[in-house]
Amino acid sequence: MASRGFPYADLQSFLDALEAAGELRRVTVPVDPTLEISEVVTRTVREGGPALLFERPTRGSMPLAINLFGTEKRMAMALGVETLDEVGDRIGSMIKPELPVGWSGIREGIGKVLQLKSLPPRKVKTAPCQEVVLKGDEVDLGLLPGLQVWPGDGGIFHNFGLTHTKHPETGKRNLGLYRLQQHSKNTLGMHWQIHKDSTAHHAVAERLGQRLPVAIAIGCDPVVSYSASAPLPSDIDEYLFAGFLRGERVEMVDCLTVPLQVPAEAQIILEGYLEPGERLPEGPFGDHTGFYTPVEPFPVLHIECMTMRKKPIYHSIITSQPPQEDHGLGKATERIFRPLLKMMIPDIVDYDLPSAGVFHNCAIVSIKKRYPKHAQKVMNAIWGAHSMAFTKLIVIVDEDCNVHDYAEVAFRALGNVDYSRDLLLTEGPVDHLDHASYQQFWGGKAGIDATRKLPSEGYSRGWPEEMVMSPEVTSLVDKRWKEYGI
């Protein structure tokens, strides 16, 4: 396993580490990227199985790696740690207590951490990702084993392409992770959602009547791949964050046809541009919500240059109803950003984002309750906390409740609540992919106060004492357990 300061140099070295740890299986027979690979991967994920390397997909000219982040163990390996909490603990240990509370605090907190461990990207002149260069008519997305994951999908999609753009006026870089629908041998549909930073970059370019240059990297090292999915503030560079996580600078190389930089150790690079005003129908697509997202108009990437390694490995991911591979990515974000969320909302003791709620639909939060309606204060603070604003259901429990034990949380939420008084209903933004909201982009939210109620909150009956066995009896039974013959 890589340790801090000795990260995986590239995707190949991560796959080697997974294989050495018994966490990767090679599939040597031909397998169809249209639906068949999806079914194989879905069964593997739901059995807690290994990462997979399909050596002979029947579409494309290269192997396909998938389910790399499907368990918390592999996600921890990807980040070079034993547990996902280690990264959050590193961040927490560097945050100064005098930093301001609130959104400015979380931005300053991340900035301080990255300043303390400043590892900006390093530019190189030559790169493995440019060993093979295809331009103009040579560009052919058919070389890639893109997936059709579900029968109703609108075609072939590339699901782990790291998308690079720059703000046309400020030059600020953004790295994002968006699905990419293959329209032709050299065009892709860019499904970047309304709340994403790349959407803002494109809007500025269109207002100026300019093309927007875009570069897509496929098959990056695992830390860079995770960083593209991390919910960072727009003014925090994802590659600076990746350098902090890696303990080593990310090497970047200039693209050949667009004014952008990409990871030198990537497997495949797609370079192109978006024409202002151009849209094509994108979708449908079976998404991580478990439902198909409808056809909508999205920008079109015209690819002018395609570069790759001599022996590239294509990386993708399956989306479906949970559990699915994005569990590891979501749990990494939950643990890594815990100290930053606590800095923004100091009332929080711990929190859990259940994968069954696709991470942004539900948050379980424990607090040390100190005053009336403290739970409601925390609910509203969470709905104002950057990407946590998309949370549809917040369950607040007391600090003695383990938020990761869903049975214990259910016991509190089902038994400690008078729903005529302890339920907070509101409205606000929801995820672009949310199918349940009656209006796209906004809908109803609920907060459940499952804490013990105080007299000052109008609870006059006296909260009952919870039953707990005496420690003397517990100790006695521990000592005599073998005698019972149970």
Coordinates of C-alpha atoms in Angstrom, one line a residue:
M1 CA 0.0 0.0 0.0
A2 CA 1.2 3.5 -0.8
S3 CA 1.8 5.7 2.2
R4 CA 1.9 9.5 2.5
G5 CA 4.7 10.8 0.4
F6 CA 4.7 7.7 -1.8
P7 CA 1.5 7.8 -3.7
Y8 CA 0.5 5.6 -6.6
A9 CA 2.1 7.1 -9.7
D10 CA -0.7 6.1 -12.0
L11 CA -3.7 3.8 -12.5
Q12 CA -1.4 0.8 -13.3
S13 CA 0.4 1.0 -10.0
F14 CA -2.9 1.2 -8.1
L15 CA -4.2 -1.9 -9.9
D16 CA -1.0 -3.7 -9.1
A17 CA -1.5 -2.9 -5.4
L18 CA -5.1 -4.0 -5.5
E19 CA -4.1 -7.3 -7.1
A20 CA -1.3 -7.9 -4.6
A21 CA -3.8 -7.4 -1.8
G22 CA -6.3 -9.8 -3.3
E23 CA -8.7 -7.0 -4.1
L24 CA -8.7 -7.3 -7.9
R25 CA -9.8 -10.1 -10.3
R26 CA -8.9 -10.3 -14.0
V27 CA -11.7 -11.3 -16.4
T28 CA -9.9 -12.9 -19.3
V29 CA -12.9 -14.0 -21.5
P30 CA -14.6 -11.6 -23.9
V31 CA -17.4 -9.5 -22.3
D32 CA -19.8 -7.1 -24.0
P33 CA -19.7 -3.5 -22.7
T34 CA -23.3 -3.2 -23.7
L35 CA -25.2 -4.4 -20.6
E36 CA -23.2 -7.6 -19.9
I37 CA -20.4 -5.8 -18.1
S38 CA -22.9 -3.8 -16.1
E39 CA -24.7 -7.0 -14.8
V40 CA -21.4 -8.6 -13.9
V41 CA -20.2 -5.5 -12.0
T42 CA -23.5 -5.0 -10.2
R43 CA -23.6 -8.5 -8.9
T44 CA -19.9 -8.2 -7.8
V45 CA -20.6 -4.9 -6.0
R46 CA -23.6 -6.3 -4.1
E47 CA -21.6 -9.3 -2.9
G48 CA -18.8 -7.0 -1.6
G49 CA -16.6 -8.4 -4.4
P50 CA -13.3 -7.2 -5.8
A51 CA -12.3 -4.6 -8.4
L52 CA -12.4 -6.0 -11.9
L53 CA -10.1 -5.7 -14.9
F54 CA -11.9 -6.8 -18.1
E55 CA -9.0 -7.7 -20.3
R56 CA -11.0 -8.4 -23.5
P57 CA -14.1 -6.1 -23.8
T58 CA -15.8 -6.7 -27.1
R59 CA -15.8 -2.9 -27.9
G60 CA -12.7 -0.8 -28.0
S61 CA -9.0 -1.7 -28.1
M62 CA -8.0 -1.7 -24.4
P63 CA -8.8 -3.3 -21.1
L64 CA -11.4 -1.9 -18.8
A65 CA -10.9 -1.3 -15.0
I66 CA -14.0 -0.9 -12.8
N67 CA -15.3 -1.2 -9.2
L68 CA -12.0 0.3 -8.0
F69 CA -13.7 2.2 -5.2
G70 CA -16.6 -0.1 -4.3
T71 CA -15.7 -0.8 -0.7
E72 CA -14.4 1.5 2.1
K73 CA -11.3 -0.7 2.2
R74 CA -10.4 -0.1 -1.4
M75 CA -11.2 3.6 -1.1
A76 CA -8.8 3.8 1.9
M77 CA -6.2 2.0 -0.2
A78 CA -6.8 4.5 -3.0
L79 CA -6.0 7.4 -0.6
G80 CA -3.0 5.6 0.9
V81 CA -4.5 5.3 4.4
E82 CA -5.7 2.5 6.7
T83 CA -9.1 4.1 7.3
L84 CA -11.0 7.0 5.7
D85 CA -11.1 8.8 9.0
E86 CA -7.3 9.3 8.8
V87 CA -7.5 12.0 6.1
G88 CA -10.2 13.9 8.0
D89 CA -8.1 13.6 11.2
R90 CA -5.1 15.1 9.3
I91 CA -7.3 18.0 8.2
G92 CA -8.8 18.5 11.6
S93 CA -5.4 18.6 13.3
M94 CA -4.4 21.5 11.1
I95 CA -7.5 23.7 11.4
K96 CA -7.0 26.6 13.7
P97 CA -9.7 27.1 16.4
E98 CA -9.7 30.8 15.8
L99 CA -10.9 30.5 12.2
P100 CA -14.3 32.1 11.7
V101 CA -17.4 29.9 11.9
G102 CA -19.6 29.6 8.8
W103 CA -19.1 29.4 5.1
S104 CA -16.1 31.8 5.2
G105 CA -14.6 29.6 7.9
I106 CA -14.8 26.4 5.8
R107 CA -13.2 28.1 2.8
E108 CA -10.5 29.6 4.9
G109 CA -10.1 26.3 6.7
I110 CA -9.4 24.4 3.5
G111 CA -7.2 27.2 2.3
K112 CA -5.1 27.1 5.5
V113 CA -4.7 23.3 5.3
L114 CA -3.6 23.5 1.7
Q115 CA -1.3 26.4 2.5
L116 CA 0.3 24.5 5.4
K117 CA 0.9 21.5 3.1
S118 CA 1.2 23.4 -0.2
L119 CA 1.8 20.9 -3.0
P120 CA 0.7 22.7 -6.2
P121 CA 0.8 20.8 -9.5
R122 CA 4.2 20.5 -11.3
K123 CA 4.3 21.1 -15.0
V124 CA 6.3 18.6 -17.1
K125 CA 7.2 18.8 -20.8
T126 CA 6.5 15.2 -21.8
A127 CA 4.0 12.8 -20.5
P128 CA 2.9 9.1 -20.8
C129 CA -0.6 10.3 -21.7
Q130 CA 0.7 11.7 -25.0
E131 CA 2.6 8.7 -26.2
V132 CA 0.0 8.2 -29.0
V133 CA -1.5 11.2 -30.7
L134 CA -4.6 11.1 -32.9
K135 CA -5.9 14.3 -34.6
G136 CA -8.7 15.3 -36.9
D137 CA -10.2 12.3 -38.7
E138 CA -8.0 10.0 -36.7
V139 CA -10.0 10.7 -33.6
D140 CA -12.2 7.7 -32.9
L141 CA -14.1 7.2 -29.6
G142 CA -14.8 3.7 -30.8
L143 CA -11.3 2.9 -29.5
L144 CA -12.7 3.2 -26.0
P145 CA -14.8 0.4 -24.3
G146 CA -17.5 2.8 -23.3
L147 CA -20.5 1.3 -21.5
Q148 CA -24.2 1.0 -22.0
V149 CA -25.2 0.2 -18.5
W150 CA -29.0 -0.2 -18.7
P151 CA -31.4 -1.2 -21.4
G152 CA -33.1 2.2 -21.6
D153 CA -29.9 4.2 -21.8
G154 CA -29.6 6.5 -24.8
G155 CA -26.4 4.9 -26.0
I156 CA -22.8 4.5 -25.0
F157 CA -21.5 6.6 -22.0
H158 CA -18.1 7.3 -20.6
N159 CA -18.7 7.6 -16.8
F160 CA -15.4 8.5 -15.3
G161 CA -14.0 11.2 -17.5
L162 CA -12.4 14.0 -15.5
T163 CA -13.5 17.2 -17.2
H164 CA -11.2 20.3 -17.2
T165 CA -12.3 23.8 -18.0
K166 CA -11.2 27.4 -17.2
H167 CA -13.3 30.4 -16.4
P168 CA -13.0 32.5 -19.6
E169 CA -12.4 35.7 -17.7
T170 CA -10.5 34.8 -14.5
G171 CA -8.6 31.8 -15.8
K172 CA -9.6 29.8 -12.7
R173 CA -9.4 26.0 -13.4
N174 CA -12.1 23.6 -12.6
L175 CA -12.0 19.8 -12.4
G176 CA -15.3 17.9 -12.4
L177 CA -16.7 14.5 -12.9
Y178 CA -19.6 14.3 -15.3
R179 CA -21.1 11.6 -17.5
L180 CA -20.4 11.9 -21.2
Q181 CA -22.7 10.5 -23.9
Q182 CA -21.0 9.4 -27.1
H183 CA -22.9 11.0 -30.0
S184 CA -20.4 10.1 -32.7
K185 CA -16.8 9.1 -33.3
N186 CA -15.7 12.6 -32.3
T187 CA -18.5 14.2 -30.3
L188 CA -19.7 13.9 -26.7
G189 CA -22.7 15.2 -24.8
M190 CA -21.6 17.1 -21.7
H191 CA -24.0 16.4 -18.8
W192 CA -22.8 19.1 -16.5
Q193 CA -25.7 20.0 -14.2
I194 CA -27.0 23.4 -13.4
H195 CA -25.2 23.7 -10.0
K196 CA -21.8 22.7 -11.3
D197 CA -18.8 25.1 -11.8
S198 CA -18.2 24.0 -15.4
T199 CA -21.7 25.1 -16.2
A200 CA -20.9 28.6 -14.9
H201 CA -17.7 28.6 -17.1
H202 CA -19.7 27.6 -20.1
A203 CA -22.3 30.3 -19.4
V204 CA -19.7 33.0 -19.4
A205 CA -18.2 31.7 -22.6
E206 CA -21.6 31.8 -24.3
R207 CA -22.2 35.3 -23.0
L208 CA -18.9 36.4 -24.6
G209 CA -19.7 34.5 -27.8
Q210 CA -16.6 32.3 -27.4
R211 CA -15.9 28.6 -27.7
L212 CA -15.1 26.9 -24.4
P213 CA -12.0 24.7 -24.5
V214 CA -12.4 21.4 -22.7
A215 CA -10.0 18.5 -21.9
I216 CA -11.1 15.2 -20.5
A217 CA -8.8 12.8 -18.7
I218 CA -9.7 9.1 -18.3
G219 CA -7.8 6.7 -16.1
C220 CA -6.0 9.0 -13.7
D221 CA -4.4 7.9 -10.4
P222 CA -6.9 7.2 -7.7
V223 CA -6.4 10.3 -5.7
V224 CA -6.9 12.6 -8.7
S225 CA -9.9 10.6 -9.6
Y226 CA -11.4 11.0 -6.2
S227 CA -10.6 14.8 -6.1
A228 CA -12.7 15.3 -9.2
S229 CA -15.7 14.1 -7.2
A230 CA -15.0 16.1 -4.0
P231 CA -17.4 18.9 -3.2
L232 CA -14.8 21.7 -2.9
P233 CA -15.6 25.4 -2.9
S234 CA -15.2 26.8 -6.4
D235 CA -12.1 28.8 -5.5
I236 CA -10.2 25.8 -4.2
D237 CA -8.1 24.1 -6.9
E238 CA -8.8 20.3 -7.1
Y239 CA -5.2 19.6 -8.0
L240 CA -3.9 21.4 -4.9
F241 CA -6.3 19.3 -2.9
A242 CA -5.0 16.1 -4.7
G243 CA -1.5 17.1 -3.9
F244 CA -2.4 17.4 -0.2
L245 CA -4.0 14.0 -0.2
R246 CA -1.1 12.4 -2.1
G247 CA 1.6 14.0 -0.2
E248 CA 3.2 14.7 -3.6
R249 CA 2.6 17.1 -6.4
V250 CA 0.5 16.1 -9.4
E251 CA 2.4 16.3 -12.6
M252 CA 0.6 18.2 -15.3
V253 CA 1.3 18.6 -19.0
D254 CA 0.0 21.1 -21.5
C255 CA -2.6 19.9 -23.9
L256 CA -1.7 19.8 -27.6
T257 CA -4.6 21.7 -29.0
V258 CA -6.4 23.6 -26.2
P259 CA -5.0 26.0 -23.5
L260 CA -5.5 23.6 -20.6
Q261 CA -3.3 21.2 -18.6
V262 CA -4.1 17.6 -17.8
P263 CA -2.5 14.9 -15.5
A264 CA 0.6 13.6 -17.2
E265 CA 0.1 10.1 -15.9
A266 CA -3.5 9.7 -17.2
Q267 CA -4.4 6.9 -19.6
I268 CA -6.4 8.8 -22.2
I269 CA -6.9 12.5 -23.0
L270 CA -9.7 14.0 -25.1
E271 CA -9.2 17.7 -26.2
G272 CA -11.9 19.8 -27.8
Y273 CA -14.3 22.7 -27.6
L274 CA -17.9 23.7 -27.1
E275 CA -19.6 25.9 -29.7
P276 CA -21.6 28.7 -28.0
G277 CA -25.3 28.0 -28.2
E278 CA -25.0 24.4 -29.5
R279 CA -27.1 21.7 -27.7
L280 CA -28.1 18.2 -28.5
P281 CA -30.5 15.8 -26.7
E282 CA -28.6 13.9 -24.0
G283 CA -30.0 10.8 -22.2
P284 CA -31.9 8.9 -21.1
F285 CA -29.4 7.5 -18.6
G286 CA -29.9 5.1 -15.7
D287 CA -28.4 7.1 -12.9
H288 CA -27.2 6.5 -9.3
T289 CA -30.7 7.4 -8.1
G290 CA -31.9 4.0 -9.5
F291 CA -34.1 5.7 -12.1
Y292 CA -33.6 6.9 -15.6
T293 CA -33.0 10.6 -16.0
P294 CA -34.9 12.1 -18.9
V295 CA -33.6 13.4 -22.2
E296 CA -32.5 17.1 -21.9
P297 CA -30.5 19.4 -24.2
F298 CA -26.8 19.6 -23.2
P299 CA -23.7 21.1 -24.8
V300 CA -21.7 19.1 -27.3
L301 CA -17.9 18.6 -27.1
H302 CA -16.2 18.5 -30.5
I303 CA -13.0 16.4 -30.0
E304 CA -10.1 17.6 -32.2
C305 CA -7.3 15.6 -30.5
M306 CA -7.1 12.3 -28.7
T307 CA -4.0 11.2 -26.9
M308 CA -3.2 8.1 -24.9
R309 CA -0.5 5.8 -23.5
K310 CA 0.8 3.0 -25.7
K311 CA -0.9 0.5 -23.6
P312 CA -3.8 2.4 -21.9
I313 CA -6.4 1.0 -19.4
Y314 CA -9.8 2.5 -19.6
H315 CA -11.5 3.3 -16.3
S316 CA -15.3 3.6 -15.8
I317 CA -18.0 3.2 -13.1
I318 CA -21.5 1.7 -13.0
T319 CA -24.5 3.7 -11.8
S320 CA -27.6 2.1 -10.3
Q321 CA -29.8 1.9 -7.3
P322 CA -27.6 1.6 -4.2
P323 CA -25.5 -0.3 -3.2
Q324 CA -23.1 0.5 -6.0
E325 CA -19.4 1.5 -6.5
D326 CA -19.9 5.1 -5.6
H327 CA -20.4 4.0 -2.0
G328 CA -16.6 4.2 -1.4
L329 CA -16.4 7.7 -3.0
G330 CA -19.4 9.0 -1.0
K331 CA -18.0 7.6 2.3
A332 CA -14.6 9.1 1.6
T333 CA -16.2 12.5 1.2
E334 CA -18.3 12.1 4.4
R335 CA -15.2 11.3 6.5
I336 CA -12.7 13.7 4.8
F337 CA -15.0 16.7 5.1
R338 CA -16.3 15.9 8.6
P339 CA -13.8 18.3 10.4
L340 CA -14.6 21.1 7.9
L341 CA -18.4 20.6 8.4
K342 CA -17.8 20.6 12.2
M343 CA -15.8 23.9 11.8
M344 CA -18.7 25.4 9.9
I345 CA -21.3 24.0 12.3
P346 CA -19.6 23.4 15.7
D347 CA -22.8 21.9 17.2
I348 CA -22.2 18.7 15.2
V349 CA -20.6 15.7 16.9
D350 CA -20.7 13.3 14.0
Y351 CA -22.8 12.6 10.9
D352 CA -23.6 9.9 8.4
L353 CA -24.8 10.1 4.8
P354 CA -26.5 6.7 4.1
S355 CA -25.6 5.3 0.7
A356 CA -29.2 4.2 0.3
G357 CA -30.1 7.9 0.2
V358 CA -27.5 8.3 -2.5
F359 CA -25.6 10.5 0.0
H360 CA -27.4 13.8 -0.8
N361 CA -30.9 12.7 0.1
C362 CA -30.4 12.1 3.8
A363 CA -28.1 13.2 6.6
I364 CA -28.1 11.7 10.1
V365 CA -26.5 14.2 12.5
S366 CA -25.7 13.9 16.2
I367 CA -25.4 17.0 18.5
K368 CA -24.7 17.8 22.1
K369 CA -28.0 19.5 22.7
R370 CA -27.8 22.6 24.9
Y371 CA -30.9 24.7 24.4
P372 CA -34.5 24.7 23.1
K373 CA -34.8 24.1 19.3
H374 CA -31.1 23.4 19.0
A375 CA -31.8 20.6 16.6
Q376 CA -33.8 23.0 14.3
K377 CA -30.9 25.5 14.4
V378 CA -28.6 22.7 13.1
M379 CA -31.0 21.6 10.4
N380 CA -31.1 25.1 9.0
A381 CA -27.3 25.5 9.2
I382 CA -26.9 22.3 7.2
W383 CA -29.2 23.5 4.5
G384 CA -27.0 26.5 4.2
A385 CA -23.7 24.6 4.0
H386 CA -22.5 24.4 0.4
S387 CA -23.5 21.1 -1.3
M388 CA -25.3 20.0 1.9
A389 CA -28.0 22.3 0.7
F390 CA -29.3 19.5 -1.5
T391 CA -30.1 17.3 1.5
K392 CA -33.8 16.4 1.5
L393 CA -34.0 14.7 5.0
I394 CA -32.1 15.6 8.1
V395 CA -32.4 13.4 11.2
I396 CA -31.0 15.0 14.4
V397 CA -30.1 12.7 17.3
D398 CA -28.4 13.1 20.7
E399 CA -24.6 12.7 21.0
D400 CA -25.0 9.3 22.6
C401 CA -26.5 7.8 19.5
N402 CA -24.2 6.2 17.0
V403 CA -25.1 7.8 13.7
H404 CA -23.6 4.9 11.7
D405 CA -25.9 2.4 13.5
Y406 CA -29.0 2.7 11.4
A407 CA -31.0 0.5 13.8
E408 CA -30.2 2.7 16.7
V409 CA -31.0 5.8 14.6
A410 CA -34.3 4.3 13.6
F411 CA -35.1 3.5 17.2
R412 CA -34.6 7.2 18.1
A413 CA -36.3 8.6 15.0
L414 CA -39.4 6.4 15.4
G415 CA -39.7 6.6 19.1
N416 CA -38.5 10.0 20.2
V417 CA -40.6 12.1 17.9
D418 CA -44.0 13.8 18.1
Y419 CA -44.4 14.5 14.5
S420 CA -46.9 17.4 15.1
R421 CA -44.1 19.3 16.9
D422 CA -40.7 17.8 16.0
L423 CA -41.0 17.8 12.2
L424 CA -39.6 20.8 10.3
L425 CA -40.8 21.2 6.7
T426 CA -39.2 23.7 4.3
E427 CA -38.3 24.1 0.6
G428 CA -35.1 24.6 -1.1
P429 CA -32.8 23.5 -3.9
V430 CA -32.5 19.8 -4.8
D431 CA -30.1 17.8 -6.9
H432 CA -30.5 18.2 -10.7
L433 CA -31.2 14.4 -10.9
D434 CA -33.9 14.4 -8.3
H435 CA -37.0 12.8 -9.9
A436 CA -39.3 13.2 -6.8
S437 CA -39.6 17.0 -6.7
Y438 CA -42.7 18.4 -8.4
Q439 CA -40.5 21.1 -9.9
Q440 CA -37.0 20.5 -11.3
F441 CA -34.2 21.9 -9.2
W442 CA -36.3 22.7 -6.1
G443 CA -38.6 20.9 -3.7
G444 CA -39.6 20.0 -0.2
K445 CA -37.2 19.2 2.7
A446 CA -37.8 17.7 6.1
G447 CA -36.0 17.8 9.4
I448 CA -36.7 15.3 12.2
D449 CA -35.8 16.3 15.8
A450 CA -35.2 12.9 17.4
T451 CA -33.4 14.3 20.4
R452 CA -34.6 14.2 24.0
K453 CA -37.0 17.1 24.5
L454 CA -36.6 19.8 27.1
P455 CA -39.2 21.5 29.4
S456 CA -38.2 24.7 27.7
E457 CA -39.4 23.3 24.4
G458 CA -42.9 22.8 25.9
Y459 CA -42.3 19.1 26.9
S460 CA -43.8 19.1 30.4
R461 CA -44.1 15.4 31.1
G462 CA -40.5 14.8 32.2
W463 CA -38.4 12.9 29.6
P464 CA -38.2 9.2 30.7
E465 CA -35.0 7.5 31.6
E466 CA -33.7 5.0 29.1
M467 CA -33.2 1.4 30.3
V468 CA -29.6 0.4 30.8
M469 CA -28.3 -2.7 32.7
S470 CA -26.2 -2.0 35.8
P471 CA -22.5 -2.4 35.1
E472 CA -22.1 -4.8 38.0
V473 CA -24.5 -7.3 36.4
T474 CA -22.9 -6.8 33.0
S475 CA -19.5 -7.6 34.4
L476 CA -20.9 -10.6 36.2
V477 CA -22.4 -12.1 33.1
D478 CA -19.2 -11.4 31.1
K479 CA -17.3 -13.4 33.7
R480 CA -19.8 -16.3 33.8
W481 CA -20.7 -16.4 30.1
K482 CA -19.0 -19.7 29.3
E483 CA -20.7 -21.3 32.4
Y484 CA -24.1 -20.7 30.8
G485 CA -23.3 -23.0 27.9
I486 CA -25.1 -20.8 25.5

